[in-house]
Short mmCIF file of C-alpha atoms in Angstrom, two decimals:
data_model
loop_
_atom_site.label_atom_id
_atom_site.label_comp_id
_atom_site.label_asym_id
_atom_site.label_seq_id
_atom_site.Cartn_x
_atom_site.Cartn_y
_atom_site.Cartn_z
CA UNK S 1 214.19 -36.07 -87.48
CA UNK S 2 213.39 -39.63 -88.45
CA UNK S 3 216.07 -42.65 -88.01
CA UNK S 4 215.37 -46.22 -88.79
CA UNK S 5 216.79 -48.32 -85.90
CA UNK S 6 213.56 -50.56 -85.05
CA UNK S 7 212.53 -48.77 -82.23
CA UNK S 8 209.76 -46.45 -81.49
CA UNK S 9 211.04 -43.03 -81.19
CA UNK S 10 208.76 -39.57 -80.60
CA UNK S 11 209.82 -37.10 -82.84
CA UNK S 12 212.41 -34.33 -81.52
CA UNK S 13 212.87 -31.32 -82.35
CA UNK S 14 215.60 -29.00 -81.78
CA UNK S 15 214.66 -25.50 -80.09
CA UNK S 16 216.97 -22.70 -79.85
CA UNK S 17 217.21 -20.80 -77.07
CA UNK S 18 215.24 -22.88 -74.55
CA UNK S 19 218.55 -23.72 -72.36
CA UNK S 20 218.82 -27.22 -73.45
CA UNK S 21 221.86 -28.88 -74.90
CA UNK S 22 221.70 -31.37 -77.58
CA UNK S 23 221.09 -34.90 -76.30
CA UNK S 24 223.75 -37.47 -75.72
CA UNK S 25 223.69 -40.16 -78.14
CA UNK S 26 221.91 -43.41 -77.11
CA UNK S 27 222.13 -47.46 -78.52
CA UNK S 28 220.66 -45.98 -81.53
CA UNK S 29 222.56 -45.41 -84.54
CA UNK S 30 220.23 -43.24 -85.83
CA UNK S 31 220.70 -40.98 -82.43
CA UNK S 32 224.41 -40.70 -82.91
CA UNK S 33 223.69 -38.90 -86.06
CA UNK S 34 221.08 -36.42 -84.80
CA UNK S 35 222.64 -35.73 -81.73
CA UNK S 36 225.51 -34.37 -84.21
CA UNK S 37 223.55 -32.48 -85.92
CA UNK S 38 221.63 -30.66 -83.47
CA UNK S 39 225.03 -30.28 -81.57
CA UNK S 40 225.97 -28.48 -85.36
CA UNK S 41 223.08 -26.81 -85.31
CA UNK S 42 223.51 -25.53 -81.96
CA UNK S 43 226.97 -24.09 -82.51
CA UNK S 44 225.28 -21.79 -85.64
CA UNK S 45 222.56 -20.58 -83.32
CA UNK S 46 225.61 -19.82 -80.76
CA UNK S 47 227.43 -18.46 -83.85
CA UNK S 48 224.43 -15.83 -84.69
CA UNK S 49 224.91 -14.58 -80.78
CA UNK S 50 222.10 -16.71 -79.60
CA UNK S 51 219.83 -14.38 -81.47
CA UNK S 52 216.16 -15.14 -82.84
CA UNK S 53 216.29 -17.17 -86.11
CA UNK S 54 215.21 -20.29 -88.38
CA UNK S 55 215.91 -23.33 -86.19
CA UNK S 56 215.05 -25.27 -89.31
CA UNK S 57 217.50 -24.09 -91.13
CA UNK S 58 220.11 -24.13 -89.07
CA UNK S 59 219.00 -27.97 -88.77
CA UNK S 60 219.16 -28.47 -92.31
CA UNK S 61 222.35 -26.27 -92.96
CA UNK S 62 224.42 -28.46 -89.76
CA UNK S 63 222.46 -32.08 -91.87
CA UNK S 64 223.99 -30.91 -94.82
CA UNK S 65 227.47 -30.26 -93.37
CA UNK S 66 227.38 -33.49 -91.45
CA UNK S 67 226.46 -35.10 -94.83
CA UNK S 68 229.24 -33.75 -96.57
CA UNK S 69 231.72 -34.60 -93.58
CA UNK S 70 230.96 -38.31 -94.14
CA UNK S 71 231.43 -38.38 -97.72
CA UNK S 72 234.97 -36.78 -97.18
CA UNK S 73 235.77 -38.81 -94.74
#
């Protein structure tokens, strides 16, 4: 997922299943947010019983509920 800090970032993406965790979050402000997310995301895939599914949209359901965390808060 895209972030807009300046620096030259490769693309990640988020893979269920494959044994790693989310990353931590670096200098980046733009990491902070989509090592949240993908920690969100995670916790659905972990939810579903680590079973087979859409790993894009449990990345777009956990952006969504990050989104709306931040406008409540």
């Amino acid at each position: 997922m895209p972030h807009f800090c300046g620096k030259s970032h490769a693309t990640r993406l988020w893979r269920h299943g494959n044994g790693d965790k989310p990353e931590t979050p670096g200098d980046c402000p733009g990491e902070r947010r989509e090592a949240e997310i993908a920690r969100l995301a995670h916790s659905y895939w972990e939810a579903r019983g680590c079973r087979d599914g859409s790993a894009e949209e449990d990345w777009y359901r956990a952006e969504r509920e990050w989104e709306r965390s931040r406008d409540r808060g």
